[in-house]
């Protein structure tokens, strides 16, 4: 959703802010702006534009601004439409600030501030914060750091703030509460590459500053930081100075570049062999016994009737659904799966013997975070499966298992999904060996197949052009159905989600057995049906479903196992998938489904990496 970058140091700040905003574009936004303190110390200057960053860049070309300290923002509108006046930074008196999050009591604060004479120029919840800071400095004569600290007690909701002030020309004050914010440490010997002198950064997302530094400090909720080129002072919630640990980000700056691919999504699809291999490095495998230990996981499974509850949103929820199939099958432990947005409000039956596993690529999804808090409130044990180190969810959950997909920039999740699937497969094997329900022999066979999976994914990627030809045949479709059975059912849901989010073609996924209970009414020659028909126990039944579609004139794209010669008689188009054990089929079918969605979208000319209305991580409800 919204993105923040801040900088203070010897470099010219505008190019740093604009480059940082470009790297935050993937999060989704509809206006952008910068505020900087100019070198002549004539005060804070603000430039904002509705729409894309290019509009802001054009404005800055026409009216250049210079300075060495400033903040930038991409806004995804919540309160008030995406107009220039609602764009951040918001300037009030000497203060200019950018904000991610939502101030829930903004209406009440606005009334109180208006009563004492404050005039508002936007419809945003954010503007009240700038008024509060300005008033606090005026009334109490305190400095910017202490003013920002003081006003936080009046806010309800979530915020990450970066604030500059006319009279503090080299200072960015940063604050966080339930919205991610980190400090980037720069300067000679600390930052990446050559550095002209002492400098520091503020960012809501590491990708904004990855090319300048990999040394970061994560702020805790309630922290306020005074960031200057050569010093950082952090106050905790109680106003006491505090030191926060510094960590080094493992992601390479190149990982956040397109590297010659037309879109980040295509690049990330192609990174999957590497991402799956890296994710497997988080597992210690005993080749003799087939036992698996996962880095970060030390589960006490209650003696009687252990139960797992998996919570997630969107694509991660599809990974959780797959996890249910795998864990129940291999470990015979019952698993419930909930959408995090439902779980948090449905008064779940949960207690200290339950383990709640939250899956999230970003580690910042508001509903998933709230679900973990709810689980902790009910004294359940919480485990996160997450891709982003240092993210909020990893700091709240009791234990964390990392997927190692690397930065995922495209809004449409691809490598994050297949690495989540890899991790839930490893988790199922780990649990299966612990409960004794999975034999050594079967565990060894599955682990062996997992090791060869990256090579199979390479084979699937080689079908890129063939899948484009298929996509071209159906690109004018308005609706598509995705059918899958058993372990391929969640993959069908994910295939449909992928298609609709980037191509805007209406698509729905169904369990194949459900087709006769309703969706078959939609089938005609204009609605392509994408069927996951891999060899396995449900194969014959899926073929019967295909016959039913065909009998109604439906067009069929079948994903079938290599060597299947029967399917071509029924399907209009066939995509062949390597023969892998049934437990790994969800990963194998996901790759061609991603390519299919990608080509549909690219052929239609949509904004593949930043589809309309969507944000990469949904940090508000
Ligand atoms: C998938 O393509 C979407 N971007 C979306 O459904 C996403 O998976 C969901 O918002 C959850 O995000 P998370 O994994 O970062 O928690």
Coordinates of C-alpha atoms and ligand atoms in Angstrom, one line a residue:
X1 CA 0.0 0.0 0.0
X2 CA 1.6 3.4 0.9
X3 CA 5.4 3.7 0.9
X4 CA 7.8 5.9 2.7
X5 CA 11.4 6.9 2.1
X6 CA 13.5 9.4 3.9
X7 CA 17.2 10.5 3.6
X8 CA 19.6 12.8 5.4
X9 CA 23.2 13.2 4.3
X10 CA 25.6 14.9 1.8
X11 CA 23.9 13.7 -1.4
X12 CA 21.3 15.5 -3.4
X13 CA 18.1 14.2 -1.9
X14 CA 15.6 14.4 -4.8
X15 CA 17.1 11.6 -6.9
X16 CA 17.3 9.4 -3.8
X17 CA 13.7 10.0 -2.9
X18 CA 12.5 9.4 -6.5
X19 CA 14.5 6.2 -6.9
X20 CA 13.2 5.0 -3.6
X21 CA 9.6 5.8 -4.6
X22 CA 10.1 3.9 -7.9
X23 CA 11.2 0.9 -5.9
X24 CA 8.1 1.2 -3.7
X25 CA 5.8 1.5 -6.8
X26 CA 5.1 -2.3 -6.6
X27 CA 3.2 -1.8 -3.4
X28 CA 0.4 0.0 -5.2
X29 CA -0.3 3.7 -5.1
X30 CA -2.3 6.5 -6.7
X31 CA -0.4 9.7 -5.9
X32 CA 3.2 10.6 -4.8
X33 CA 5.1 13.4 -3.3
X34 CA 8.3 14.6 -1.6
X35 CA 9.2 17.2 1.0
X36 CA 12.7 18.5 1.4
X37 CA 14.6 21.0 3.4
X38 CA 16.5 23.0 0.8
X39 CA 20.2 23.7 1.0
X40 CA 19.7 27.5 1.5
X41 CA 17.7 26.7 4.6
X42 CA 14.7 28.6 3.4
X43 CA 12.4 26.0 4.8
X44 CA 10.6 22.8 3.7
X45 CA 9.5 22.6 0.1
X46 CA 6.8 20.2 -1.0
X47 CA 6.0 18.8 -4.4
X48 CA 3.0 16.3 -4.9
X49 CA 1.1 14.9 -7.8
X50 CA -1.9 12.8 -8.4
X51 CA -1.2 9.6 -10.4
X52 CA 2.1 8.0 -11.2
X53 CA 5.6 9.0 -10.1
X54 CA 6.3 10.1 -13.6
X55 CA 3.9 13.1 -13.0
X56 CA 5.9 14.0 -9.9
X57 CA 9.2 13.7 -11.8
X58 CA 7.9 16.0 -14.6
X59 CA 6.8 18.5 -11.9
X60 CA 10.3 18.4 -10.4
X61 CA 11.9 18.8 -13.8
X62 CA 9.9 22.0 -14.4
X63 CA 10.4 23.4 -10.9
X64 CA 13.6 21.7 -9.6
X65 CA 14.1 21.5 -5.8
X66 CA 17.4 20.9 -4.1
X67 CA 18.3 19.7 -0.6
X68 CA 20.1 17.1 1.3
X69 CA 17.3 16.0 3.7
X70 CA 13.8 15.0 2.9
X71 CA 11.0 12.5 2.8
X72 CA 9.0 10.9 0.0
X73 CA 5.7 9.0 -0.2
X74 CA 3.5 6.9 -2.4
X75 CA -0.1 7.1 -1.3
X76 CA -2.8 4.4 -1.8
X77 CA -6.0 6.4 -1.1
X78 CA -8.1 5.4 2.0
X79 CA -9.5 8.7 3.3
X80 CA -10.3 11.1 0.5
X81 CA -9.7 10.5 -3.3
X82 CA -6.3 10.4 -4.8
X83 CA -6.0 14.1 -5.5
X84 CA -3.0 16.4 -5.2
X85 CA -4.4 18.0 -2.1
X86 CA -4.8 14.6 -0.4
X87 CA -1.4 13.4 -1.5
X88 CA 1.4 13.3 1.1
X89 CA 3.5 15.1 2.3
X90 CA 1.1 17.2 4.3
X91 CA 2.5 20.5 5.4
X92 CA 1.2 22.4 8.4
X93 CA 3.2 25.5 9.5
X94 CA 6.8 24.4 9.8
X95 CA 6.0 20.7 9.7
X96 CA 5.8 18.4 6.7
X97 CA 5.1 14.7 7.1
X98 CA 4.3 11.4 5.3
X99 CA 2.2 8.7 6.9
X100 CA 1.4 5.0 6.2
X101 CA -1.6 3.5 8.1
X102 CA -4.9 4.8 9.3
X103 CA -5.7 7.2 12.1
X104 CA -9.0 5.8 13.4
X105 CA -9.9 8.8 15.6
X106 CA -9.1 11.4 13.0
X107 CA -12.6 12.8 12.9
X108 CA -12.6 13.5 16.7
X109 CA -9.1 15.0 16.5
X110 CA -10.1 17.1 13.5
X111 CA -13.0 18.6 15.4
X112 CA -10.8 19.4 18.4
X113 CA -8.2 21.0 16.3
X114 CA -10.7 23.0 14.2
X115 CA -12.2 24.3 17.4
X116 CA -8.8 25.8 18.3
X117 CA -8.4 27.4 14.9
X118 CA -6.7 24.8 12.7
X119 CA -7.6 25.1 9.1
X120 CA -7.5 21.9 7.0
X121 CA -6.6 21.6 3.4
X122 CA -7.2 17.9 2.7
X123 CA -9.7 15.2 3.4
X124 CA -7.1 12.8 4.9
X125 CA -6.8 11.3 8.3
X126 CA -3.1 12.1 8.1
X127 CA -3.3 15.9 8.2
X128 CA -4.4 15.9 11.8
X129 CA -1.0 14.5 12.8
X130 CA 0.8 17.4 11.2
X131 CA -1.5 19.8 13.1
X132 CA -0.9 18.0 16.3
X133 CA 2.9 18.2 16.0
X134 CA 2.8 21.8 15.0
X135 CA 0.5 22.6 18.0
X136 CA 2.7 20.6 20.4
X137 CA 5.8 22.4 19.4
X138 CA 4.1 25.8 19.6
X139 CA 2.3 25.1 22.9
X140 CA 5.1 23.4 24.8
X141 CA 8.1 24.7 23.0
X142 CA 9.6 21.2 22.6
X143 CA 11.7 19.9 19.7
X144 CA 10.5 17.8 16.8
X145 CA 11.5 14.5 18.3
X146 CA 9.7 15.1 21.6
X147 CA 6.7 16.6 19.9
X148 CA 6.3 13.5 17.7
X149 CA 6.7 11.3 20.7
X150 CA 4.1 13.2 22.7
X151 CA 1.4 13.4 20.2
X152 CA 1.4 9.6 19.6
X153 CA -0.6 9.1 22.8
X154 CA -3.5 11.0 21.2
X155 CA -3.6 8.8 18.1
X156 CA -5.6 5.6 17.6
X157 CA -4.9 3.3 14.7
X158 CA -1.7 2.5 12.9
X159 CA 1.1 4.8 11.7
X160 CA 4.5 4.9 10.3
X161 CA 5.6 8.5 10.1
X162 CA 8.5 10.4 8.6
X163 CA 8.6 14.1 9.5
X164 CA 10.8 17.1 8.5
X165 CA 10.7 20.6 9.8
X166 CA 11.8 24.0 8.6
X167 CA 14.0 24.6 11.6
X168 CA 15.7 21.1 11.7
X169 CA 17.4 21.1 8.3
X170 CA 19.3 17.8 8.6
X171 CA 16.7 15.8 10.6
X172 CA 14.1 13.2 9.7
X173 CA 12.0 12.1 12.7
X174 CA 10.5 8.7 12.2
X175 CA 7.9 6.9 14.3
X176 CA 6.1 3.6 14.1
X177 CA 3.0 2.0 15.6
X178 CA 1.5 -1.1 13.9
X179 CA 2.9 -0.1 10.5
X180 CA 6.4 -1.1 9.3
X181 CA 9.3 1.3 9.4
X182 CA 13.0 0.8 9.5
X183 CA 16.2 2.9 9.5
X184 CA 18.9 2.3 7.0
X185 CA 22.5 3.0 8.1
X186 CA 24.7 4.6 5.5
X187 CA 28.1 6.3 5.3
X188 CA 31.6 5.0 4.5
X189 CA 32.2 1.4 5.3
X190 CA 28.5 0.8 6.2
X191 CA 26.4 1.5 3.1
X192 CA 26.7 -0.2 -0.2
X193 CA 29.3 1.1 -2.7
X194 CA 31.0 4.5 -2.4
X195 CA 29.6 6.9 0.1
X196 CA 30.4 10.6 0.1
X197 CA 30.0 10.9 3.9
X198 CA 27.8 10.3 6.9
X199 CA 24.2 9.6 5.9
X200 CA 21.1 7.7 7.0
X201 CA 17.8 6.5 5.6
X202 CA 14.3 5.8 6.7
X203 CA 12.0 3.4 4.8
X204 CA 8.8 1.5 5.1
X205 CA 10.2 -1.3 3.1
X206 CA 13.9 -2.4 2.6
X207 CA 13.6 -2.5 -1.2
X208 CA 13.4 1.4 -1.2
X209 CA 17.0 1.6 0.1
X210 CA 18.6 -1.7 -0.8
X211 CA 20.9 -0.2 -3.4
X212 CA 22.3 2.2 -0.7
X213 CA 22.5 0.0 2.3
X214 CA 21.8 -3.4 3.8
X215 CA 22.5 -2.4 7.4
X216 CA 19.2 -1.7 9.0
X217 CA 17.6 -1.1 12.4
X218 CA 14.0 -2.1 12.8
X219 CA 11.9 0.3 14.9
X220 CA 9.6 -1.3 17.5
X221 CA 6.0 -0.2 18.1
X222 CA 5.9 3.1 20.0
X223 CA 9.5 4.1 19.0
X224 CA 10.4 7.6 17.7
X225 CA 13.8 8.1 16.1
X226 CA 15.7 11.3 15.4
X227 CA 17.7 10.5 12.3
X228 CA 20.6 12.8 11.3
X229 CA 23.5 12.1 9.0
X230 CA 25.9 11.2 11.8
X231 CA 23.6 10.1 14.6
X232 CA 20.4 8.2 15.4
X233 CA 18.6 8.7 18.7
X234 CA 15.6 6.4 19.5
X235 CA 13.1 6.9 22.2
X236 CA 10.8 4.0 23.2
X237 CA 7.1 4.2 24.0
X238 CA 7.9 5.7 27.4
X239 CA 10.2 8.3 26.1
X240 CA 13.4 6.6 27.3
X241 CA 16.4 6.5 25.0
X242 CA 16.8 3.0 23.7
X243 CA 19.2 1.0 21.5
X244 CA 17.7 -1.2 18.8
X245 CA 19.7 -4.0 17.3
X246 CA 21.3 -3.6 13.9
X247 CA 20.9 -6.4 11.4
X248 CA 22.2 -7.0 7.9
X249 CA 19.7 -7.8 5.1
X250 CA 20.7 -10.9 3.2
X251 CA 18.9 -9.8 -0.1
X252 CA 21.2 -8.5 -2.7
X253 CA 20.4 -5.2 -4.3
X254 CA 20.3 -6.9 -7.7
X255 CA 17.4 -9.1 -6.5
X256 CA 15.1 -6.1 -6.6
X257 CA 16.0 -5.3 -10.3
X258 CA 14.2 -6.6 -13.4
X259 CA 17.4 -7.9 -14.8
X260 CA 16.3 -7.8 -18.4
X261 CA 12.9 -9.3 -18.0
X262 CA 9.9 -7.4 -19.3
X263 CA 8.1 -7.6 -15.9
X264 CA 9.0 -8.4 -12.4
X265 CA 6.4 -11.1 -12.5
X266 CA 8.1 -12.9 -15.3
X267 CA 11.5 -12.6 -13.6
X268 CA 10.0 -13.9 -10.4
X269 CA 8.4 -16.9 -12.2
X270 CA 11.8 -17.7 -13.6
X271 CA 13.5 -17.5 -10.2
X272 CA 11.5 -20.4 -8.8
X273 CA 14.0 -23.1 -9.3
X274 CA 16.5 -21.1 -7.2
X275 CA 13.9 -20.0 -4.7
X276 CA 12.7 -23.6 -4.1
X277 CA 16.3 -24.7 -3.7
X278 CA 17.1 -21.9 -1.2
X279 CA 13.9 -22.6 0.8
X280 CA 15.0 -26.2 1.1
X281 CA 18.3 -25.0 2.7
X282 CA 16.1 -24.1 5.8
X283 CA 15.6 -27.8 6.4
X284 CA 18.1 -30.2 7.9
X285 CA 17.4 -33.6 6.3
X286 CA 18.5 -37.0 7.6
X287 CA 18.9 -39.0 4.4
X288 CA 18.7 -42.3 6.2
X289 CA 15.6 -41.8 8.4
X290 CA 13.8 -39.2 6.2
X291 CA 13.5 -37.0 9.3
X292 CA 13.4 -33.3 8.7
X293 CA 14.2 -30.4 11.1
X294 CA 13.2 -26.9 10.1
X295 CA 15.2 -23.9 11.1
X296 CA 13.2 -21.9 13.6
X297 CA 10.8 -24.6 14.5
X298 CA 10.7 -26.3 17.9
X299 CA 7.1 -27.5 18.2
X300 CA 5.8 -29.1 21.3
X301 CA 3.0 -31.3 20.0
X302 CA 0.4 -31.8 22.8
X303 CA 0.2 -35.5 23.8
X304 CA -3.5 -35.8 23.1
X305 CA -5.1 -34.8 19.9
X306 CA -2.7 -32.1 18.7
X307 CA -4.4 -29.7 16.2
X308 CA -3.1 -27.1 13.8
X309 CA -5.0 -24.0 12.7
X310 CA -3.6 -22.3 9.6
X311 CA -4.4 -18.6 8.9
X312 CA -3.6 -16.5 5.9
X313 CA -5.0 -14.3 3.2
X314 CA -5.1 -14.5 -0.6
X315 CA -2.4 -16.6 -2.2
X316 CA -0.9 -17.5 1.2
X317 CA -4.3 -18.9 2.1
X318 CA -4.1 -21.2 -0.9
X319 CA -0.7 -22.4 0.4
X320 CA -2.4 -23.0 3.8
X321 CA -5.2 -25.0 2.2
X322 CA -2.5 -27.1 0.5
X323 CA -0.8 -27.5 3.9
X324 CA -4.0 -29.0 5.3
X325 CA -4.2 -31.6 2.6
X326 CA -0.5 -32.5 3.1
X327 CA -0.3 -32.4 6.9
X328 CA -3.5 -34.4 7.3
X329 CA -2.4 -36.9 4.7
X330 CA 1.3 -37.4 5.9
X331 CA 1.1 -36.7 9.6
X332 CA -2.6 -37.5 10.4
X333 CA -2.9 -34.3 12.4
X334 CA -6.2 -32.5 12.0
X335 CA -5.7 -29.0 10.4
X336 CA -8.2 -26.2 10.2
X337 CA -7.7 -23.4 7.7
X338 CA -9.1 -20.0 8.1
X339 CA -9.0 -16.8 6.2
X340 CA -7.3 -14.5 8.6
X341 CA -10.0 -11.8 8.1
X342 CA -12.6 -14.3 9.3
X343 CA -10.6 -15.9 12.0
X344 CA -10.0 -12.7 13.9
X345 CA -13.8 -12.0 14.3
X346 CA -15.4 -15.4 14.4
X347 CA -14.6 -16.2 18.1
X348 CA -12.5 -19.3 17.2
X349 CA -12.3 -22.2 19.6
X350 CA -8.7 -22.2 20.6
X351 CA -6.5 -23.0 23.6
X352 CA -3.0 -23.5 24.8
X353 CA -2.7 -27.0 23.2
X354 CA -3.4 -25.6 19.7
X355 CA -0.7 -24.4 17.3
X356 CA -1.7 -21.6 14.9
X357 CA 0.4 -21.4 11.8
X358 CA 0.2 -18.0 10.0
X359 CA 1.5 -17.8 6.4
X360 CA 2.5 -14.5 4.9
X361 CA 4.9 -13.5 2.2
X362 CA 5.3 -9.9 3.4
X363 CA 4.8 -10.4 7.1
X364 CA 2.8 -7.2 7.2
X365 CA -0.7 -8.2 6.2
X366 CA -3.0 -6.6 8.7
X367 CA -5.6 -9.4 9.0
X368 CA -2.9 -12.1 9.4
X369 CA -1.2 -10.0 12.0
X370 CA -4.4 -9.5 13.9
X371 CA -5.1 -13.3 13.6
X372 CA -1.8 -14.0 15.3
X373 CA -2.6 -11.5 18.1
X374 CA -6.0 -13.2 18.5
X375 CA -4.3 -16.6 18.7
X376 CA -1.9 -15.3 21.3
X377 CA -4.7 -13.8 23.3
X378 CA -6.2 -17.2 23.5
X379 CA -2.8 -18.6 24.6
X380 CA -2.3 -20.7 21.5
X381 CA 1.2 -21.3 20.3
X382 CA 2.0 -19.3 17.1
X383 CA 4.3 -20.1 14.2
X384 CA 4.8 -17.8 11.2
X385 CA 5.9 -19.0 7.7
X386 CA 7.2 -15.8 6.2
X387 CA 9.4 -14.5 3.5
X388 CA 10.6 -11.1 4.9
X389 CA 13.1 -11.0 7.8
X390 CA 12.4 -8.4 10.4
X391 CA 8.7 -8.0 9.3
X392 CA 6.1 -7.4 11.9
X393 CA 4.6 -10.9 11.8
X394 CA 8.1 -12.4 12.4
X395 CA 8.5 -10.3 15.5
X396 CA 5.1 -11.2 16.9
X397 CA 4.9 -14.9 16.3
X398 CA 6.4 -17.3 18.9
X399 CA 8.4 -19.1 16.2
X400 CA 9.3 -18.3 12.6
X401 CA 10.1 -20.5 9.6
X402 CA 11.5 -18.5 6.6
X403 CA 10.8 -19.2 3.0
X404 CA 13.7 -17.9 1.0
X405 CA 12.1 -16.5 -2.1
X406 CA 14.0 -13.2 -2.0
X407 CA 12.2 -9.9 -2.6
X408 CA 8.9 -10.3 -4.5
X409 CA 8.1 -7.1 -6.2
X410 CA 5.3 -8.0 -8.5
X411 CA 1.9 -7.6 -6.8
X412 CA 0.9 -11.1 -8.1
X413 CA 2.6 -13.6 -5.9
X414 CA 4.5 -16.4 -7.7
X415 CA 7.8 -17.5 -6.2
X416 CA 6.5 -16.6 -2.8
X417 CA 3.6 -19.1 -3.3
X418 CA 5.8 -22.0 -4.6
X419 CA 8.2 -21.5 -1.7
X420 CA 5.3 -21.5 0.7
X421 CA 4.2 -24.8 -0.9
X422 CA 7.8 -26.1 -0.5
X423 CA 7.8 -25.2 3.1
X424 CA 4.4 -26.7 4.0
X425 CA 5.5 -29.9 2.2
X426 CA 8.6 -30.0 4.4
X427 CA 6.5 -29.2 7.5
X428 CA 4.2 -32.1 6.6
X429 CA 7.1 -34.5 6.3
X430 CA 8.6 -33.2 9.5
X431 CA 5.3 -33.7 11.3
X432 CA 4.7 -37.1 9.6
X433 CA 8.0 -38.4 10.8
X434 CA 7.4 -37.1 14.3
X435 CA 3.9 -38.7 14.6
X436 CA 5.3 -41.8 13.0
X437 CA 2.5 -41.8 10.4
X438 CA 4.9 -41.3 7.5
X439 CA 7.3 -44.2 6.8
X440 CA 11.0 -43.7 6.4
X441 CA 10.8 -45.0 2.9
X442 CA 8.0 -42.6 1.8
X443 CA 9.7 -39.7 3.5
X444 CA 12.9 -40.4 1.6
X445 CA 11.0 -40.7 -1.7
X446 CA 9.3 -37.4 -1.2
X447 CA 12.5 -35.6 -0.1
X448 CA 14.3 -37.0 -3.2
X449 CA 11.5 -35.8 -5.4
X450 CA 11.6 -32.3 -3.7
X451 CA 15.3 -32.2 -4.5
X452 CA 14.7 -32.8 -8.2
X453 CA 11.7 -30.4 -8.3
X454 CA 13.8 -27.3 -9.3
X455 CA 14.9 -29.2 -12.5
X456 CA 11.3 -30.0 -13.3
X457 CA 10.4 -26.4 -12.8
X458 CA 13.1 -25.5 -15.3
X459 CA 11.4 -27.9 -17.8
X460 CA 8.1 -26.2 -17.2
X461 CA 9.6 -22.7 -17.8
X462 CA 10.9 -24.0 -21.2
X463 CA 7.2 -24.1 -22.3
X464 CA 6.9 -20.3 -22.0
X465 CA 6.3 -19.7 -25.8
X466 CA 3.9 -22.7 -26.1
X467 CA 1.8 -21.4 -23.3
X468 CA 1.7 -17.9 -24.9
X469 CA 0.3 -19.5 -28.0
X470 CA -2.5 -21.1 -26.0
X471 CA -3.2 -17.8 -24.1
X472 CA -3.5 -16.0 -27.5
X473 CA -6.3 -18.3 -28.5
X474 CA -8.4 -17.4 -25.4
X475 CA -7.3 -13.9 -24.7
X476 CA -10.8 -12.4 -25.5
X477 CA -12.5 -14.6 -22.9
X478 CA -14.5 -12.7 -20.3
X479 CA -14.8 -15.6 -17.9
X480 CA -12.7 -18.7 -17.1
X481 CA -13.2 -21.7 -14.8
X482 CA -10.4 -23.5 -13.1
X483 CA -11.0 -27.1 -11.9
X484 CA -8.8 -29.2 -9.7
X485 CA -9.3 -32.1 -7.3
X486 CA -7.6 -33.1 -4.0
X487 CA -4.2 -31.5 -3.7
X488 CA -4.8 -29.7 -7.0
X489 CA -8.0 -28.0 -5.7
X490 CA -6.1 -25.1 -3.9
X491 CA -3.9 -24.8 -7.0
X492 CA -7.0 -24.3 -9.1
X493 CA -8.1 -21.5 -6.7
X494 CA -4.7 -19.9 -7.0
X495 CA -4.7 -20.2 -10.8
X496 CA -8.0 -18.4 -11.0
X497 CA -6.8 -15.7 -8.5
X498 CA -3.7 -15.1 -10.6
X499 CA -5.6 -14.7 -13.8
X500 CA -8.2 -12.3 -12.4
X501 CA -5.8 -10.1 -10.5
X502 CA -3.5 -9.3 -13.5
X503 CA -5.6 -9.8 -16.6
X504 CA -9.0 -8.6 -15.1
X505 CA -10.7 -11.6 -16.7
X506 CA -13.3 -13.0 -14.4
X507 CA -12.1 -16.4 -13.2
X508 CA -13.2 -18.8 -10.5
X509 CA -11.6 -22.0 -9.1
X510 CA -13.7 -25.0 -8.1
X511 CA -13.1 -28.5 -6.8
X512 CA -13.9 -30.6 -9.9
X513 CA -16.5 -32.6 -8.1
X514 CA -18.4 -29.4 -7.4
X515 CA -18.9 -28.6 -11.1
X516 CA -22.1 -30.4 -11.4
X517 CA -23.5 -28.6 -8.4
X518 CA -23.6 -25.2 -10.1
X519 CA -20.7 -23.9 -12.2
X520 CA -21.5 -26.2 -15.1
X521 CA -24.4 -23.8 -15.9
X522 CA -21.8 -21.3 -17.0
X523 CA -20.1 -23.7 -19.5
X524 CA -20.4 -22.8 -23.2
X525 CA -17.9 -22.2 -26.1
X526 CA -17.0 -18.7 -24.7
X527 CA -15.9 -19.9 -21.2
X528 CA -12.5 -21.7 -21.3
X529 CA -12.2 -24.3 -18.6
X530 CA -8.7 -24.9 -17.3
X531 CA -8.5 -28.4 -15.8
X532 CA -5.8 -29.8 -13.6
X533 CA -5.9 -33.4 -14.8
X534 CA -2.7 -34.9 -13.6
X535 CA -2.3 -38.7 -13.1
X536 CA -3.3 -39.8 -9.6
X537 CA -6.2 -41.3 -7.7
X538 CA -8.7 -38.7 -8.9
X539 CA -7.6 -38.9 -12.6
X540 CA -10.5 -40.9 -14.0
X541 CA -13.0 -38.7 -12.2
X542 CA -11.4 -35.5 -13.6
X543 CA -11.6 -37.0 -17.1
X544 CA -15.3 -37.6 -16.6
X545 CA -15.6 -34.0 -15.6
X546 CA -13.8 -33.0 -18.9
X547 CA -16.3 -35.1 -20.9
X548 CA -19.1 -33.2 -19.3
X549 CA -17.6 -29.9 -20.2
X550 CA -16.9 -31.1 -23.8
X551 CA -20.5 -32.3 -24.1
X552 CA -21.7 -28.8 -23.5
X553 CA -19.4 -27.3 -26.1
X554 CA -16.9 -26.0 -23.5
X555 CA -13.3 -25.2 -24.5
X556 CA -10.8 -27.2 -22.4
X557 CA -7.2 -26.4 -21.5
X558 CA -5.9 -29.4 -19.6
X559 CA -2.7 -29.7 -17.5
X560 CA -1.8 -33.3 -17.8
X561 CA 1.1 -35.6 -16.8
X562 CA 3.9 -36.0 -19.4
X563 CA 3.2 -39.2 -21.3
X564 CA -0.6 -38.9 -21.0
X565 CA -1.8 -39.7 -24.6
X566 CA -5.5 -40.0 -23.7
X567 CA -6.1 -36.4 -22.6
X568 CA -5.4 -34.9 -26.1
X569 CA -8.6 -36.6 -27.4
X570 CA -10.8 -34.6 -25.0
X571 CA -9.0 -31.3 -24.4
X572 CA -8.5 -28.5 -26.9
X573 CA -5.1 -27.6 -25.6
X574 CA -2.8 -29.6 -23.4
X575 CA 0.1 -28.4 -21.2
X576 CA 2.3 -31.3 -20.1
X577 CA 3.7 -31.3 -16.6
X578 CA 6.5 -33.6 -15.4
X579 CA 5.5 -36.7 -13.5
X580 CA 6.0 -35.9 -9.8
X581 CA 4.6 -37.5 -6.7
X582 CA 1.0 -36.4 -6.0
X583 CA 2.2 -34.4 -3.0
X584 CA 4.3 -32.2 -5.3
X585 CA 1.7 -31.7 -8.0
X586 CA 0.5 -28.3 -6.5
X587 CA 4.0 -26.8 -7.1
X588 CA 4.3 -28.4 -10.6
X589 CA 0.9 -27.1 -11.9
X590 CA 1.4 -23.7 -10.4
X591 CA 4.2 -22.7 -12.7
X592 CA 2.3 -23.2 -16.0
X593 CA -0.8 -21.6 -14.4
X594 CA 1.3 -18.5 -13.5
X595 CA 2.7 -18.4 -17.1
X596 CA -0.8 -18.7 -18.5
X597 CA -2.1 -15.8 -16.4
X598 CA 1.0 -13.8 -17.2
X599 CA 0.6 -14.2 -21.0
X600 CA -3.1 -13.4 -20.8
X601 CA -2.3 -10.2 -19.0
X602 CA 0.7 -9.2 -21.2
X603 CA -1.4 -9.9 -24.4
X604 CA -4.1 -7.7 -23.0
X605 CA -1.6 -5.0 -22.2
X606 CA -2.5 -4.6 -18.5
X607 CA -0.1 -3.3 -15.9
X608 CA 1.2 -6.7 -15.0
X609 CA 3.3 -5.8 -12.0
X610 CA 1.0 -3.2 -10.5
X611 CA -2.6 -4.3 -11.4
X612 CA -5.3 -1.7 -10.8
X613 CA -6.8 -1.3 -7.3
X614 CA -4.3 -3.8 -5.8
X615 CA -1.5 -3.4 -3.3
X616 CA 1.4 -5.7 -2.7
X617 CA 0.9 -5.9 1.0
X618 CA -2.5 -5.1 2.6
X619 CA -1.5 -3.3 5.8
X620 CA -4.9 -2.0 6.6
X621 CA -8.2 -3.8 7.1
Ligands
LIG1 C1 -1.5 -12.6 -4.5 O1 -1.1 -12.6 -5.8 C2 -1.9 -11.4 -3.9 N1 -0.9 -10.4 -4.0 C3 -2.5 -11.5 -2.4 O2 -3.5 -12.4 -2.5 C4 -1.5 -11.8 -1.3 O3 -1.2 -13.2 -1.4 C5 -2.2 -11.5 0.0 O4 -2.5 -10.2 0.1 C6 -1.5 -12.0 1.3 O5 -0.2 -11.3 1.4 P1 0.9 -11.9 2.3 O6 1.3 -13.2 1.9 O7 2.0 -10.9 2.2 O8 0.3 -11.9 3.7

